[in-house]
Structure formats: C-alpha cells, structure tokens
XYZ file of N, CA and C in Angstrom:
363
model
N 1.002 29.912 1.258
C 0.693 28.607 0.714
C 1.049 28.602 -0.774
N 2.048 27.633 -0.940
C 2.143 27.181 -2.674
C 1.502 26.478 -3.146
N 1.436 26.551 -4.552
C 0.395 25.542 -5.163
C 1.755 25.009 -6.199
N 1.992 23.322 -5.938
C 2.280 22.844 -6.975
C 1.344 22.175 -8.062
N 2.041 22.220 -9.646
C 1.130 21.518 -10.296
C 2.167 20.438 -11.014
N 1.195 19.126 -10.898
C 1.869 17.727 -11.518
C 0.831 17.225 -13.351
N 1.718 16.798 -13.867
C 1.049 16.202 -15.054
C 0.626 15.361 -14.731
N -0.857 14.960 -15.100
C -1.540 13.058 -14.640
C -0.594 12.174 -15.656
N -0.340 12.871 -16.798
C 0.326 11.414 -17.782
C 1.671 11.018 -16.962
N 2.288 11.812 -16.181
C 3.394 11.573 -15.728
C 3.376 10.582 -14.387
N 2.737 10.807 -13.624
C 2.343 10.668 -11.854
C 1.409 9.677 -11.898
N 1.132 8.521 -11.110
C 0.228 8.098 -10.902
C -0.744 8.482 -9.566
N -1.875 8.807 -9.249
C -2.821 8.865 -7.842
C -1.939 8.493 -6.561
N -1.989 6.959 -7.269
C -1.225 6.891 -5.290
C -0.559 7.560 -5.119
N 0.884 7.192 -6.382
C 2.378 8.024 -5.961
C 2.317 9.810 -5.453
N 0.953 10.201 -5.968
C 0.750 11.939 -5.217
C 0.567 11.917 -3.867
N -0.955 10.447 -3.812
C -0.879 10.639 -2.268
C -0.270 10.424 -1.640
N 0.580 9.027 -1.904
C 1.656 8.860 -0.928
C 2.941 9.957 -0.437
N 3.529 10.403 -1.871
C 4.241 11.368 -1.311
C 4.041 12.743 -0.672
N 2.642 12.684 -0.947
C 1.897 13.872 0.057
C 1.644 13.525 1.063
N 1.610 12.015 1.472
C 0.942 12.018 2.859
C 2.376 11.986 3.647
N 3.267 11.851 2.818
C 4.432 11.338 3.476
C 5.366 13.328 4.196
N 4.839 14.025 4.016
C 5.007 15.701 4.355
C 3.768 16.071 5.139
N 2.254 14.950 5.715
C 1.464 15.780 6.571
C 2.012 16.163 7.802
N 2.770 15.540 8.286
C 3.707 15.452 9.864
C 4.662 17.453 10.243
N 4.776 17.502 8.409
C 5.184 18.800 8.623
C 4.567 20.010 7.816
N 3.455 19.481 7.141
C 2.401 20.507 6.352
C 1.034 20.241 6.348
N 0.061 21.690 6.054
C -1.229 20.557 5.513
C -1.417 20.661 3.782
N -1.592 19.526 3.882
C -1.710 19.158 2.088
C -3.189 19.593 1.756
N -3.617 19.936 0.747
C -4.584 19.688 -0.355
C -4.126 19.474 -1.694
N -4.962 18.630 -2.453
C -4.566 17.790 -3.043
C -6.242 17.890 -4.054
N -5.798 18.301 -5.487
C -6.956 18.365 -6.348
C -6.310 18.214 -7.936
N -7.443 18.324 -8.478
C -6.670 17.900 -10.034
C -7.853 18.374 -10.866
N -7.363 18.601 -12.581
C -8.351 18.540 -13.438
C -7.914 17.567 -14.304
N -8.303 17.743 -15.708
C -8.439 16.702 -16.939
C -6.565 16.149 -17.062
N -5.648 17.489 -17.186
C -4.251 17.256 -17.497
C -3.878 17.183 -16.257
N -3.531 17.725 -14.750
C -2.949 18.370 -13.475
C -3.162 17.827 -12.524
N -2.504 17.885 -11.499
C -2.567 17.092 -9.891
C -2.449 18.403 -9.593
N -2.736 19.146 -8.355
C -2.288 20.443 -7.823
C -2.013 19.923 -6.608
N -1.512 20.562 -5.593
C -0.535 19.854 -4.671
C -0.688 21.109 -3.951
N -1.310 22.224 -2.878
C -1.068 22.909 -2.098
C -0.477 22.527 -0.413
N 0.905 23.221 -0.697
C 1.492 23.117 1.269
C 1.400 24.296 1.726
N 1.519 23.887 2.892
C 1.095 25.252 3.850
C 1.170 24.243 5.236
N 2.699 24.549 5.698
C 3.871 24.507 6.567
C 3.253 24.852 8.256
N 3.115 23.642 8.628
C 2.867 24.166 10.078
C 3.321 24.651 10.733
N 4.756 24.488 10.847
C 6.013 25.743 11.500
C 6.341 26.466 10.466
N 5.937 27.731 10.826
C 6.348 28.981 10.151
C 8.117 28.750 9.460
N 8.295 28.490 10.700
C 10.037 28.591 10.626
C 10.468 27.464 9.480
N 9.944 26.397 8.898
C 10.156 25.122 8.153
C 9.623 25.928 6.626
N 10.782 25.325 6.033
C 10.045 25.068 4.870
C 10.336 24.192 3.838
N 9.455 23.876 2.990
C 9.538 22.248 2.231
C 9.668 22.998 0.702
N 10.794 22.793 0.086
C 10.588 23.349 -1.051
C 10.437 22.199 -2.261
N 9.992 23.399 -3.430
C 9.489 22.185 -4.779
C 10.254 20.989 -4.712
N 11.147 21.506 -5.064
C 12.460 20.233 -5.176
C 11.983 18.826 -4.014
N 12.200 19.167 -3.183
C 11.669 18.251 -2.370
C 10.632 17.439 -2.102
N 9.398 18.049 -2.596
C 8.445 17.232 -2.995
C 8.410 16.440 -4.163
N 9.114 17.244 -5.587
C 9.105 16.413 -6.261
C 10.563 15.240 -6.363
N 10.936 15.150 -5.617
C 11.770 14.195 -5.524
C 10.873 12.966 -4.620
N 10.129 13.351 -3.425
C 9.510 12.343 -3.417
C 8.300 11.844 -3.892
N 7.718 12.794 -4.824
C 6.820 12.194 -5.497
C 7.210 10.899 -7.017
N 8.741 11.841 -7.211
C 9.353 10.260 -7.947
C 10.038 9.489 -7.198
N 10.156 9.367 -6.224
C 10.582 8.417 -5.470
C 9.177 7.113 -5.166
N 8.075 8.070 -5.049
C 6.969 7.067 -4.784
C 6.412 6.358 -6.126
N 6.304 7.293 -7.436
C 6.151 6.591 -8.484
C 7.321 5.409 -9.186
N 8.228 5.224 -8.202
C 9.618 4.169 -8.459
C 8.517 3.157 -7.909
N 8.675 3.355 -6.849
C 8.383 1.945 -5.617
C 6.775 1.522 -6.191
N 5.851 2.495 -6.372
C 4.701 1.934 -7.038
C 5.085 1.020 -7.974
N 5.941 1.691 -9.638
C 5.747 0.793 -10.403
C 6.957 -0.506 -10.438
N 7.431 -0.667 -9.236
C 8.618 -1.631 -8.769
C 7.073 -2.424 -8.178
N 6.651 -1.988 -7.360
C 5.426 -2.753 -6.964
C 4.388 -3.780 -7.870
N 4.191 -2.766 -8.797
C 3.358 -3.350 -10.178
C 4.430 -4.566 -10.561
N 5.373 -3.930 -10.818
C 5.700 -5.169 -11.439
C 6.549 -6.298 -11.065
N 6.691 -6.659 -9.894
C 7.281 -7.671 -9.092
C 5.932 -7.820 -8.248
N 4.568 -8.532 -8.736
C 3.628 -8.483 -7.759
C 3.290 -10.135 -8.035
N 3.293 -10.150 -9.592
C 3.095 -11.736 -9.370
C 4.581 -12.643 -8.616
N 5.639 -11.973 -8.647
C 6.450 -13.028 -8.229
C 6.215 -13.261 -6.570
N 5.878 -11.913 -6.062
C 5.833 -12.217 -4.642
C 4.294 -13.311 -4.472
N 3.479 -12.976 -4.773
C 2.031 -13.985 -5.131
C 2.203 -15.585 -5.248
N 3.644 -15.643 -6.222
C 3.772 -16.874 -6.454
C 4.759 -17.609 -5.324
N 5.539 -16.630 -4.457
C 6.630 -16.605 -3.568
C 5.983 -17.124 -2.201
N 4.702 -16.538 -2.305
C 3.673 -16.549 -0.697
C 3.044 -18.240 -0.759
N 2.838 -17.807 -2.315
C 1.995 -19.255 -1.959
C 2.890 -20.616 -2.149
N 3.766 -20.347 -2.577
C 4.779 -21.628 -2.816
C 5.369 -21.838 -1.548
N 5.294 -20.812 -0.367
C 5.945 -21.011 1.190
C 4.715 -21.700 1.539
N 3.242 -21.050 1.592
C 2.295 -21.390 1.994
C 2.011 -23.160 1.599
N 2.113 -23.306 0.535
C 2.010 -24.810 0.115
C 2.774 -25.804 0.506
N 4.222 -25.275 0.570
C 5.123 -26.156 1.356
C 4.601 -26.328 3.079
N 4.090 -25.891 3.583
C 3.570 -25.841 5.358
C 2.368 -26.269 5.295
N 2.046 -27.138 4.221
C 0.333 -27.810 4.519
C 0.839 -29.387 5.271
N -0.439 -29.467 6.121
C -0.041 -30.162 7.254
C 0.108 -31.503 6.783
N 0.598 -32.539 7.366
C 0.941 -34.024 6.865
C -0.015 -34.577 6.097
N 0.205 -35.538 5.409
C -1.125 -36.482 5.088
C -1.312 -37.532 5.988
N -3.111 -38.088 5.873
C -2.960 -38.716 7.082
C -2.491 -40.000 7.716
N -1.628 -40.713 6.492
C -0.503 -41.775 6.615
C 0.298 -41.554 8.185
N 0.916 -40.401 8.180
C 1.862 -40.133 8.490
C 1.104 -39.132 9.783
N -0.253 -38.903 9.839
C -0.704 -38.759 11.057
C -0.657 -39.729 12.052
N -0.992 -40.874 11.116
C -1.411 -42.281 11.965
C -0.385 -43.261 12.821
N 0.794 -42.870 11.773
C 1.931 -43.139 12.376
C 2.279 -42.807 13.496
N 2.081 -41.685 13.832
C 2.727 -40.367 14.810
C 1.813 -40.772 15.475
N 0.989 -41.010 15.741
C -0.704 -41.311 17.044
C -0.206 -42.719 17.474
N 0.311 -43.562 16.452
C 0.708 -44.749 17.238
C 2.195 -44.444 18.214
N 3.157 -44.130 17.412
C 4.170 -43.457 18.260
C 4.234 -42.780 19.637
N 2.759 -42.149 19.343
C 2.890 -41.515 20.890
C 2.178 -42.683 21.781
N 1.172 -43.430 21.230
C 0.928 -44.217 22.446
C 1.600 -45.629 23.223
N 2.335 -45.923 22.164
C 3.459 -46.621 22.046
C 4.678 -46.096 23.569
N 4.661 -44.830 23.833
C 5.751 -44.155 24.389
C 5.065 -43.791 25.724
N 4.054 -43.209 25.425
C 3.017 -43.093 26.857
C 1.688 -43.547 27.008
N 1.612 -44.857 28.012
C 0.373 -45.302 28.261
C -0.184 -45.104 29.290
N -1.782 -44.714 29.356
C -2.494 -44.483 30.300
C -2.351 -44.364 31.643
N -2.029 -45.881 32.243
C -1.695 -45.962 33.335
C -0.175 -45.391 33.900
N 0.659 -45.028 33.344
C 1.781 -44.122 33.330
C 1.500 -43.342 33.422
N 0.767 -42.572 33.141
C 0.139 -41.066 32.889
C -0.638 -40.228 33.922
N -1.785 -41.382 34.259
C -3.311 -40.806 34.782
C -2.701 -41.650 36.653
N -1.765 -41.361 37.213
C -1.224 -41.354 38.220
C -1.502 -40.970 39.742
N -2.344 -40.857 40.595
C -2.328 -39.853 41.256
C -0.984 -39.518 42.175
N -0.867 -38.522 42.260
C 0.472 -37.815 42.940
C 0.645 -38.426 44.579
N -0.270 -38.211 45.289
C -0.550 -38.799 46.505
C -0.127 -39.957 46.579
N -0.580 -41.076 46.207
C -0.380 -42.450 45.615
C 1.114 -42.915 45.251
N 1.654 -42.139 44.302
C 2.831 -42.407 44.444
C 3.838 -41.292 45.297
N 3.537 -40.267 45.513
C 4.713 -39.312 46.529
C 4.320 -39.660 48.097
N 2.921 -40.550 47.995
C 2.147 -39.881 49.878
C 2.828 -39.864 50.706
C-alpha cells in the first residue's frame, strides 16, 4: 500500500474524493488529511494491477478542472434552466377560454355520448 500526499492549498475536497472514488472499482482508497495534506492510500485489489502516482494525479487535476469549470459556469446554467422553465408556463387564461370554446364548438354532447348499439345494432 502507497501513501500519496496532496497540498490542501492546491486540491479542493471534492476534487480528492472524486478522483478517488473514481479508482474504487480497482483499489481500496483511504483518504485522510492534516492542517497542510490530503493523504491518499491505494491498495490494488488485483495484485496483478497497478495504479501509479502519475495516474492519480492526473485525475485528481482533471477533477479539480471540471469542479472549478463547475463553480464557475453555475450561474449561467441557473439562469439557462430557468429561462427554459419560464418560457413553458402554461397559457393565460384568455387563451384557456378560447380553446374550451373551440373544443365545444367541434364536439357536442350528443355526438359524443352515443350508444354503440343504437347506432351499429
């Protein structure tokens, strides 16, 4: 079992866990820290595999990309959701009333409420 160690000023929390959780499938992680350090122990479930530094820390900056790509394209998607969301609010009720006459206009009762017998017998 290796022990990596990460700087906190460098790394953010998630971006450790994520790119640690993203190697449980082929290691078991522990995962601890002090005041400066992240420590990062693997220990390889197939003997035969192995995950070296390099590799983790490539995806541990790979995850601190997409985090702070995250941070900071968060209000546009916020403003993106709700500007779809606002456009799909349902009619006003002008234009309900319209549509209620329309339909009865097109189908009336006695057209409708038929019995089958009656007219196929």
């Amino acid at each position: 079992m290796r022990q990596l160690k990460y700087n906190r000023e460098l790394y953010s929390k998630i971006a450790l866990i994520k790119a640690a959780y993203n190697f449980t499938d082929r290691a078991y992680v522990h995962l601890d820290a002090d005041e400066k350090y992240y420590y990062v122990s693997l220990n390889t479930k197939n003997e035969k595999e192995e995950i070296s530094d390099d590799e983790f820390e490539n995806e541990i900056l790979a995850q601190s990309a997409r985090h702070e790509i995250y941070l900071q394209t968060k209000n546009i998607r916020e403003l993106m959701l709700a500007r779809a969301v606002a456009t799909s609010v349902v009619a006003p009720k002008d234009d309900e009333e319209s549509l209620d006459s329309k339909i009865e206009q097109e189908f009336s009762e006695d057209e409708i409420l038929k019995d089958w017998f009656d007219t196929n017998g």
